[in-house]
PDB file of C-alpha atoms and ligand atoms in Angstrom:
ATOM      1  CA  UNK A  11     111.183 130.280 111.543  1.00  0.00           C
ATOM      2  CA  UNK A  12     110.817 126.594 112.316  1.00  0.00           C
ATOM      3  CA  UNK A  13     107.230 125.530 112.853  1.00  0.00           C
ATOM      4  CA  UNK A  14     105.753 124.669 116.257  1.00  0.00           C
ATOM      5  CA  UNK A  15     105.632 120.912 115.680  1.00  0.00           C
ATOM      6  CA  UNK A  16     108.045 119.932 118.453  1.00  0.00           C
ATOM      7  CA  UNK A  17     106.243 121.938 121.130  1.00  0.00           C
ATOM      8  CA  UNK A  18     102.867 120.529 120.001  1.00  0.00           C
ATOM      9  CA  UNK A  19     103.990 116.872 120.225  1.00  0.00           C
ATOM     10  CA  UNK A  20     106.159 117.188 123.344  1.00  0.00           C
ATOM     11  CA  UNK A  21     105.570 114.061 125.482  1.00  0.00           C
ATOM     12  CA  UNK A  22     102.563 113.095 123.380  1.00  0.00           C
ATOM     13  CA  UNK A  23     101.333 110.251 121.143  1.00  0.00           C
ATOM     14  CA  UNK A  24     101.461 110.561 117.364  1.00  0.00           C
ATOM     15  CA  UNK A  25      99.304 108.071 115.455  1.00  0.00           C
ATOM     16  CA  UNK A  26     100.616 106.724 112.151  1.00  0.00           C
ATOM     17  CA  UNK A  27      97.811 106.265 109.624  1.00  0.00           C
ATOM     18  CA  UNK A  28      99.231 104.285 106.721  1.00  0.00           C
ATOM     19  CA  UNK A  29      98.033 101.521 104.408  1.00  0.00           C
ATOM     20  CA  UNK A  30     100.023 100.489 101.340  1.00  0.00           C
ATOM     21  CA  UNK A  31      98.378  99.378  98.094  1.00  0.00           C
ATOM     22  CA  UNK A  32      98.509  95.700  99.182  1.00  0.00           C
ATOM     23  CA  UNK A  33      96.783  96.424 102.524  1.00  0.00           C
ATOM     24  CA  UNK A  34      92.985  96.096 103.003  1.00  0.00           C
ATOM     25  CA  UNK A  35      92.547  99.707 104.180  1.00  0.00           C
ATOM     26  CA  UNK A  36      94.490 101.279 101.291  1.00  0.00           C
ATOM     27  CA  UNK A  37      92.508 104.460 100.638  1.00  0.00           C
ATOM     28  CA  UNK A  38      93.106 108.143 101.333  1.00  0.00           C
ATOM     29  CA  UNK A  39      89.505 108.443 102.523  1.00  0.00           C
ATOM     30  CA  UNK A  40      89.911 105.586 104.990  1.00  0.00           C
ATOM     31  CA  UNK A  41      93.227 106.980 106.232  1.00  0.00           C
ATOM     32  CA  UNK A  42      91.556 110.362 106.758  1.00  0.00           C
ATOM     33  CA  UNK A  43      88.862 108.685 108.861  1.00  0.00           C
ATOM     34  CA  UNK A  44      91.543 106.811 110.803  1.00  0.00           C
ATOM     35  CA  UNK A  45      93.110 110.198 111.461  1.00  0.00           C
ATOM     36  CA  UNK A  46      89.718 111.578 112.541  1.00  0.00           C
ATOM     37  CA  UNK A  47      89.467 108.783 115.120  1.00  0.00           C
ATOM     38  CA  UNK A  48      93.037 109.417 116.267  1.00  0.00           C
ATOM     39  CA  UNK A  49      92.269 113.126 116.702  1.00  0.00           C
ATOM     40  CA  UNK A  50      89.093 112.349 118.649  1.00  0.00           C
ATOM     41  CA  UNK A  51      91.120 110.090 120.919  1.00  0.00           C
ATOM     42  CA  UNK A  52      93.542 112.952 121.554  1.00  0.00           C
ATOM     43  CA  UNK A  53      96.418 112.336 119.130  1.00  0.00           C
ATOM     44  CA  UNK A  54      98.161 115.672 118.513  1.00  0.00           C
ATOM     45  CA  UNK A  55      99.750 114.827 115.162  1.00  0.00           C
ATOM     46  CA  UNK A  56      99.565 112.216 112.426  1.00  0.00           C
ATOM     47  CA  UNK A  57     102.269 110.334 110.519  1.00  0.00           C
ATOM     48  CA  UNK A  58     101.144 109.735 106.956  1.00  0.00           C
ATOM     49  CA  UNK A  59     102.451 108.229 103.732  1.00  0.00           C
ATOM     50  CA  UNK A  60     101.952 109.751 100.253  1.00  0.00           C
ATOM     51  CA  UNK A  61     100.872 113.183  99.070  1.00  0.00           C
ATOM     52  CA  UNK A  62      97.255 112.106  98.573  1.00  0.00           C
ATOM     53  CA  UNK A  63      96.931 110.630 102.076  1.00  0.00           C
ATOM     54  CA  UNK A  64      98.646 113.642 103.637  1.00  0.00           C
ATOM     55  CA  UNK A  65      96.263 116.013 101.857  1.00  0.00           C
ATOM     56  CA  UNK A  66      93.197 113.988 102.828  1.00  0.00           C
ATOM     57  CA  UNK A  67      94.331 113.910 106.469  1.00  0.00           C
ATOM     58  CA  UNK A  68      95.132 117.637 106.483  1.00  0.00           C
ATOM     59  CA  UNK A  69      91.649 118.391 105.115  1.00  0.00           C
ATOM     60  CA  UNK A  70      89.982 116.099 107.652  1.00  0.00           C
ATOM     61  CA  UNK A  71      91.884 116.921 110.824  1.00  0.00           C
ATOM     62  CA  UNK A  72      94.035 120.012 110.358  1.00  0.00           C
ATOM     63  CA  UNK A  73      96.557 118.250 112.618  1.00  0.00           C
ATOM     64  CA  UNK A  74     100.311 118.658 112.127  1.00  0.00           C
ATOM     65  CA  UNK A  75     101.800 115.959 109.941  1.00  0.00           C
ATOM     66  CA  UNK A  76     104.943 113.887 109.781  1.00  0.00           C
ATOM     67  CA  UNK A  77     104.851 113.197 106.062  1.00  0.00           C
ATOM     68  CA  UNK A  78     106.686 110.590 104.032  1.00  0.00           C
ATOM     69  CA  UNK A  79     106.432 108.986 100.643  1.00  0.00           C
ATOM     70  CA  UNK A  80     107.167 105.293 100.248  1.00  0.00           C
ATOM     71  CA  UNK A  81     108.507 104.580  96.775  1.00  0.00           C
ATOM     72  CA  UNK A  82     110.352 101.444  95.612  1.00  0.00           C
ATOM     73  CA  UNK A  83     113.309 101.907  93.271  1.00  0.00           C
ATOM     74  CA  UNK A  84     115.051  99.009  91.525  1.00  0.00           C
ATOM     75  CA  UNK A  85     118.538 100.259  92.342  1.00  0.00           C
ATOM     76  CA  UNK A  86     118.097 100.757  96.093  1.00  0.00           C
ATOM     77  CA  UNK A  87     116.556  99.166  99.219  1.00  0.00           C
ATOM     78  CA  UNK A  88     115.684 102.657 100.507  1.00  0.00           C
ATOM     79  CA  UNK A  89     111.944 103.272 100.174  1.00  0.00           C
ATOM     80  CA  UNK A  90     110.990 105.937 102.747  1.00  0.00           C
ATOM     81  CA  UNK A  91     111.149 109.291 100.939  1.00  0.00           C
ATOM     82  CA  UNK A  92     114.260 108.043  99.144  1.00  0.00           C
ATOM     83  CA  UNK A  93     115.113 110.901  96.746  1.00  0.00           C
ATOM     84  CA  UNK A  94     114.901 114.693  96.566  1.00  0.00           C
ATOM     85  CA  UNK A  95     111.854 114.235  94.322  1.00  0.00           C
ATOM     86  CA  UNK A  96     109.824 112.594  97.098  1.00  0.00           C
ATOM     87  CA  UNK A  97     111.219 114.958  99.723  1.00  0.00           C
ATOM     88  CA  UNK A  98     110.063 117.991  97.709  1.00  0.00           C
ATOM     89  CA  UNK A  99     106.650 116.466  97.010  1.00  0.00           C
ATOM     90  CA  UNK A 100     105.999 115.781 100.694  1.00  0.00           C
ATOM     91  CA  UNK A 101     107.320 119.161 101.840  1.00  0.00           C
ATOM     92  CA  UNK A 102     105.141 120.879  99.220  1.00  0.00           C
ATOM     93  CA  UNK A 103     102.008 119.579 100.974  1.00  0.00           C
ATOM     94  CA  UNK A 104     102.870 121.862 103.874  1.00  0.00           C
ATOM     95  CA  UNK A 105     103.607 118.916 106.178  1.00  0.00           C
ATOM     96  CA  UNK A 106     105.403 120.270 109.235  1.00  0.00           C
ATOM     97  CA  UNK A 107     107.885 117.380 109.162  1.00  0.00           C
ATOM     98  CA  UNK A 108     109.323 115.344 106.310  1.00  0.00           C
ATOM     99  CA  UNK A 109     110.605 111.918 107.365  1.00  0.00           C
ATOM    100  CA  UNK A 110     113.151 110.001 105.319  1.00  0.00           C
ATOM    101  CA  UNK A 111     115.280 106.899 105.528  1.00  0.00           C
ATOM    102  CA  UNK A 112     118.589 107.391 107.325  1.00  0.00           C
ATOM    103  CA  UNK A 113     119.890 103.815 107.353  1.00  0.00           C
ATOM    104  CA  UNK A 114     123.165 104.365 105.531  1.00  0.00           C
ATOM    105  CA  UNK A 115     122.029 102.269 102.582  1.00  0.00           C
ATOM    106  CA  UNK A 116     122.624 103.466  99.017  1.00  0.00           C
ATOM    107  CA  UNK A 117     119.853 105.772  97.770  1.00  0.00           C
ATOM    108  CA  UNK A 118     118.351 105.582  94.284  1.00  0.00           C
ATOM    109  CA  UNK A 119     120.089 107.331  91.366  1.00  0.00           C
ATOM    110  CA  UNK A 120     123.252 107.558  93.521  1.00  0.00           C
ATOM    111  CA  UNK A 121     121.706 110.474  95.434  1.00  0.00           C
ATOM    112  CA  UNK A 122     123.561 111.494  98.578  1.00  0.00           C
ATOM    113  CA  UNK A 123     121.666 112.211 101.797  1.00  0.00           C
ATOM    114  CA  UNK A 124     123.904 115.181 102.665  1.00  0.00           C
ATOM    115  CA  UNK A 125     123.049 116.829  99.336  1.00  0.00           C
ATOM    116  CA  UNK A 126     119.337 116.153  99.821  1.00  0.00           C
ATOM    117  CA  UNK A 127     119.376 117.686 103.300  1.00  0.00           C
ATOM    118  CA  UNK A 128     121.287 120.755 102.044  1.00  0.00           C
ATOM    119  CA  UNK A 129     118.799 121.267  99.206  1.00  0.00           C
ATOM    120  CA  UNK A 130     115.798 120.826 101.499  1.00  0.00           C
ATOM    121  CA  UNK A 131     117.169 123.394 103.971  1.00  0.00           C
ATOM    122  CA  UNK A 132     117.455 125.845 101.057  1.00  0.00           C
ATOM    123  CA  UNK A 133     114.044 125.203  99.535  1.00  0.00           C
ATOM    124  CA  UNK A 134     111.989 124.475 102.681  1.00  0.00           C
ATOM    125  CA  UNK A 135     113.725 126.296 105.557  1.00  0.00           C
ATOM    126  CA  UNK A 136     110.709 126.035 107.888  1.00  0.00           C
ATOM    127  CA  UNK A 137     110.117 122.299 107.393  1.00  0.00           C
ATOM    128  CA  UNK A 138     111.527 119.953 110.007  1.00  0.00           C
ATOM    129  CA  UNK A 139     113.423 116.872 108.881  1.00  0.00           C
ATOM    130  CA  UNK A 140     113.028 113.529 110.698  1.00  0.00           C
ATOM    131  CA  UNK A 141     115.617 110.766 110.346  1.00  0.00           C
ATOM    132  CA  UNK A 142     114.149 107.249 110.215  1.00  0.00           C
ATOM    133  CA  UNK A 143     117.132 105.365 111.635  1.00  0.00           C
ATOM    134  CA  UNK A 144     117.938 101.718 112.347  1.00  0.00           C
ATOM    135  CA  UNK A 145     121.294 101.722 114.163  1.00  0.00           C
ATOM    136  CA  UNK A 146     123.411 103.892 116.432  1.00  0.00           C
ATOM    137  CA  UNK A 147     125.646 104.595 113.420  1.00  0.00           C
ATOM    138  CA  UNK A 148     122.595 106.011 111.659  1.00  0.00           C
ATOM    139  CA  UNK A 149     121.802 108.173 114.700  1.00  0.00           C
ATOM    140  CA  UNK A 150     125.336 109.573 114.551  1.00  0.00           C
ATOM    141  CA  UNK A 151     124.875 110.381 110.841  1.00  0.00           C
ATOM    142  CA  UNK A 152     121.573 112.107 111.653  1.00  0.00           C
ATOM    143  CA  UNK A 153     123.422 114.141 114.304  1.00  0.00           C
ATOM    144  CA  UNK A 154     126.103 115.142 111.795  1.00  0.00           C
ATOM    145  CA  UNK A 155     123.551 116.137 109.178  1.00  0.00           C
ATOM    146  CA  UNK A 156     121.634 118.082 111.821  1.00  0.00           C
ATOM    147  CA  UNK A 157     118.254 116.397 111.389  1.00  0.00           C
ATOM    148  CA  UNK A 158     115.664 118.098 113.586  1.00  0.00           C
ATOM    149  CA  UNK A 159     114.196 114.819 114.855  1.00  0.00           C
ATOM    150  CA  UNK A 160     115.665 111.343 115.259  1.00  0.00           C
ATOM    151  CA  UNK A 161     113.290 108.398 114.859  1.00  0.00           C
ATOM    152  CA  UNK A 162     113.891 104.710 115.619  1.00  0.00           C
ATOM    153  CA  UNK A 163     111.556 103.811 112.767  1.00  0.00           C
ATOM    154  CA  UNK A 164     113.781 101.414 110.851  1.00  0.00           C
ATOM    155  CA  UNK A 165     115.210  99.472 113.825  1.00  0.00           C
ATOM    156  CA  UNK A 166     114.316  95.851 113.037  1.00  0.00           C
ATOM    157  CA  UNK A 167     113.685  96.558 109.371  1.00  0.00           C
ATOM    158  CA  UNK A 168     117.166  96.527 107.813  1.00  0.00           C
ATOM    159  CA  UNK A 169     119.551  93.614 107.169  1.00  0.00           C
ATOM    160  CA  UNK A 170     121.723  94.782 110.112  1.00  0.00           C
ATOM    161  CA  UNK A 171     118.791  94.938 112.550  1.00  0.00           C
ATOM    162  CA  UNK A 172     116.426  92.222 111.317  1.00  0.00           C
ATOM    163  CA  UNK A 173     114.390  90.736 114.174  1.00  0.00           C
ATOM    164  CA  UNK A 174     115.417  93.412 116.684  1.00  0.00           C
ATOM    165  CA  UNK A 175     112.857  95.464 118.600  1.00  0.00           C
ATOM    166  CA  UNK A 176     113.362  98.762 120.455  1.00  0.00           C
ATOM    167  CA  UNK A 177     111.519  97.214 123.421  1.00  0.00           C
ATOM    168  CA  UNK A 178     113.983  94.320 123.795  1.00  0.00           C
ATOM    169  CA  UNK A 179     115.679  94.089 127.196  1.00  0.00           C
ATOM    170  CA  UNK A 180     113.574  96.951 128.627  1.00  0.00           C
ATOM    171  CA  UNK A 181     114.276  99.245 125.686  1.00  0.00           C
ATOM    172  CA  UNK A 182     118.063  98.941 125.976  1.00  0.00           C
ATOM    173  CA  UNK A 183     118.544 100.039 122.345  1.00  0.00           C
ATOM    174  CA  UNK A 184     116.263 103.058 122.823  1.00  0.00           C
ATOM    175  CA  UNK A 185     118.219 104.058 125.936  1.00  0.00           C
ATOM    176  CA  UNK A 186     121.407 103.974 123.819  1.00  0.00           C
ATOM    177  CA  UNK A 187     119.770 106.129 121.135  1.00  0.00           C
ATOM    178  CA  UNK A 188     118.739 108.659 123.797  1.00  0.00           C
ATOM    179  CA  UNK A 189     122.338 108.765 125.018  1.00  0.00           C
ATOM    180  CA  UNK A 190     123.808 109.366 121.555  1.00  0.00           C
ATOM    181  CA  UNK A 191     121.174 111.547 119.887  1.00  0.00           C
ATOM    182  CA  UNK A 192     121.860 115.280 119.756  1.00  0.00           C
ATOM    183  CA  UNK A 193     118.274 116.108 118.728  1.00  0.00           C
ATOM    184  CA  UNK A 194     114.828 115.160 120.055  1.00  0.00           C
ATOM    185  CA  UNK A 195     114.093 111.418 119.719  1.00  0.00           C
ATOM    186  CA  UNK A 196     110.697 110.158 118.617  1.00  0.00           C
ATOM    187  CA  UNK A 197     110.233 106.461 119.442  1.00  0.00           C
ATOM    188  CA  UNK A 198     108.701 104.543 116.543  1.00  0.00           C
ATOM    189  CA  UNK A 199     108.478 100.980 115.323  1.00  0.00           C
ATOM    190  CA  UNK A 200     106.617  98.069 116.970  1.00  0.00           C
ATOM    191  CA  UNK A 201     105.405 100.128 119.916  1.00  0.00           C
ATOM    192  CA  UNK A 202     102.289  97.975 120.268  1.00  0.00           C
ATOM    193  CA  UNK A 203     100.857  98.612 123.756  1.00  0.00           C
ATOM    194  CA  UNK A 204      99.920 101.749 125.712  1.00  0.00           C
ATOM    195  CA  UNK A 205     102.381 100.697 128.414  1.00  0.00           C
ATOM    196  CA  UNK A 206     105.289 100.516 125.941  1.00  0.00           C
ATOM    197  CA  UNK A 207     104.328 103.928 124.538  1.00  0.00           C
ATOM    198  CA  UNK A 208     104.329 105.402 128.048  1.00  0.00           C
ATOM    199  CA  UNK A 209     107.693 103.749 128.786  1.00  0.00           C
ATOM    200  CA  UNK A 210     109.218 105.490 125.739  1.00  0.00           C
ATOM    201  CA  UNK A 211     108.084 108.862 127.099  1.00  0.00           C
ATOM    202  CA  UNK A 212     109.272 108.048 130.634  1.00  0.00           C
ATOM    203  CA  UNK A 213     112.691 107.076 129.266  1.00  0.00           C
ATOM    204  CA  UNK A 214     113.033 110.547 127.740  1.00  0.00           C
ATOM    205  CA  UNK A 215     111.680 110.398 124.207  1.00  0.00           C
ATOM    206  CA  UNK A 216     110.223 113.635 122.910  1.00  0.00           C
ATOM    207  CA  UNK A 217     107.154 111.791 121.578  1.00  0.00           C
ATOM    208  CA  UNK A 218     106.099 108.343 120.428  1.00  0.00           C
ATOM    209  CA  UNK A 219     104.557 107.080 117.184  1.00  0.00           C
ATOM    210  CA  UNK A 220     102.171 104.126 117.131  1.00  0.00           C
ATOM    211  CA  UNK A 221     100.877 102.786 113.834  1.00  0.00           C
ATOM    212  CA  UNK A 222      99.909  99.176 113.264  1.00  0.00           C
ATOM    213  CA  UNK A 223      98.674  98.528 116.788  1.00  0.00           C
ATOM    214  CA  UNK A 224      96.031 101.236 116.233  1.00  0.00           C
ATOM    215  CA  UNK A 225      95.458 101.555 112.482  1.00  0.00           C
ATOM    216  CA  UNK A 226      96.136  98.152 110.926  1.00  0.00           C
ATOM    217  CA  UNK A 227      93.111  95.894 111.693  1.00  0.00           C
ATOM    218  CA  UNK A 228      94.581  92.981 109.690  1.00  0.00           C
ATOM    219  CA  UNK A 229      97.683  93.060 111.936  1.00  0.00           C
ATOM    220  CA  UNK A 230      95.553  93.460 115.087  1.00  0.00           C
ATOM    221  CA  UNK A 231      93.070  90.699 114.196  1.00  0.00           C
ATOM    222  CA  UNK A 232      95.894  88.327 113.250  1.00  0.00           C
ATOM    223  CA  UNK A 233      97.439  88.741 116.710  1.00  0.00           C
ATOM    224  CA  UNK A 234      94.108  87.903 118.369  1.00  0.00           C
ATOM    225  CA  UNK A 235      93.487  84.908 116.115  1.00  0.00           C
ATOM    226  CA  UNK A 236      96.974  83.514 116.601  1.00  0.00           C
ATOM    227  CA  UNK A 237      96.484  83.702 120.373  1.00  0.00           C
ATOM    228  CA  UNK A 238      92.944  82.291 120.394  1.00  0.00           C
ATOM    229  CA  UNK A 239      93.888  79.495 118.002  1.00  0.00           C
ATOM    230  CA  UNK A 240      97.161  78.645 119.741  1.00  0.00           C
TER     231      UNK A 240
HETATM  232  C1  LIG B 330     109.265  99.850 108.561  1.00  0.00           C
HETATM  233  C2  LIG B 330     108.326 100.873 107.986  1.00  0.00           C
HETATM  234  O1  LIG B 330     108.204 101.014 106.779  1.00  0.00           O
HETATM  235  N1  LIG B 330     107.650 101.638 108.865  1.00  0.00           N
HETATM  236  C3  LIG B 330     106.734 102.659 108.419  1.00  0.00           C
HETATM  237  C4  LIG B 330     107.226 104.017 108.647  1.00  0.00           C
HETATM  238  O2  LIG B 330     106.543 104.993 108.352  1.00  0.00           O
HETATM  239  C5  LIG B 330     105.319 102.419 108.911  1.00  0.00           C
HETATM  240  O3  LIG B 330     104.827 101.335 108.116  1.00  0.00           O
HETATM  241  C6  LIG B 330     105.099 102.058 110.390  1.00  0.00           C
HETATM  242  O4  LIG B 330     103.757 101.658 110.521  1.00  0.00           O
HETATM  243  C7  LIG B 330     105.369 103.216 111.345  1.00  0.00           C
HETATM  244  O5  LIG B 330     106.760 103.392 111.409  1.00  0.00           O
HETATM  245  C8  LIG B 330     104.847 102.946 112.773  1.00  0.00           C
HETATM  246  O6  LIG B 330     105.376 101.713 113.243  1.00  0.00           O
HETATM  247  P1  LIG B 330     104.356 100.608 113.846  1.00  0.00           P
HETATM  248  O7  LIG B 330     103.317 100.342 112.758  1.00  0.00           O
HETATM  249  O8  LIG B 330     105.221  99.372 114.150  1.00  0.00           O
HETATM  250  O9  LIG B 330     103.721 101.205 115.110  1.00  0.00           O
END
């Protein structure tokens, strides 16, 4: 039976607690404390990168997790849970959701997304799969592959969508995604104010993920400094 993740996060905020090795807060302990703060504020789930961070956050908060594993491969631009190896590792933590890149770009080792999804359904039937998409074409592929959740995570982060933002033109891209998607949409990517997060819910998203605007102090401080120093 599928887990209760979607009912838990319905119309709610999910905080993404992530810091890569080149970021000042890179540490599973620090990410677990970020997750503690998010839980205290009322976040109902956490998005987390890497097995070690997921485990630290599970131990600290016991909140449901959207898990992913960012790994760079030489033969592919896909880095969010790119192969079956990362998908299995994240699912094996017990994360309620495994998120992976669905941008249509070639995966490492020539792996095919359809095969990965099929294998995951066999091995982890109760784990939800979230598609981190960039374009409407990607949303259609996520529909065809029957992903449980469709995210806008990669919009603005691929060659086809560089510089774009889901909030542009009063969220016109997000409105299109909501039209096309056949599964619940979670808004994610550059949602950097409470008002924008609320707008995503009001437009019909199932939930909304906010990361950097809450958990990346370098990003937050830089915005302040750029404005003060302007
Ligand atoms: C592009 C990419 O790798 N995005 C990652 C996906 O997990 C995270 O680094 C983002 O922080 C997350 O999507 C939340 O987005 P924002 O931090 O803009 O609220």
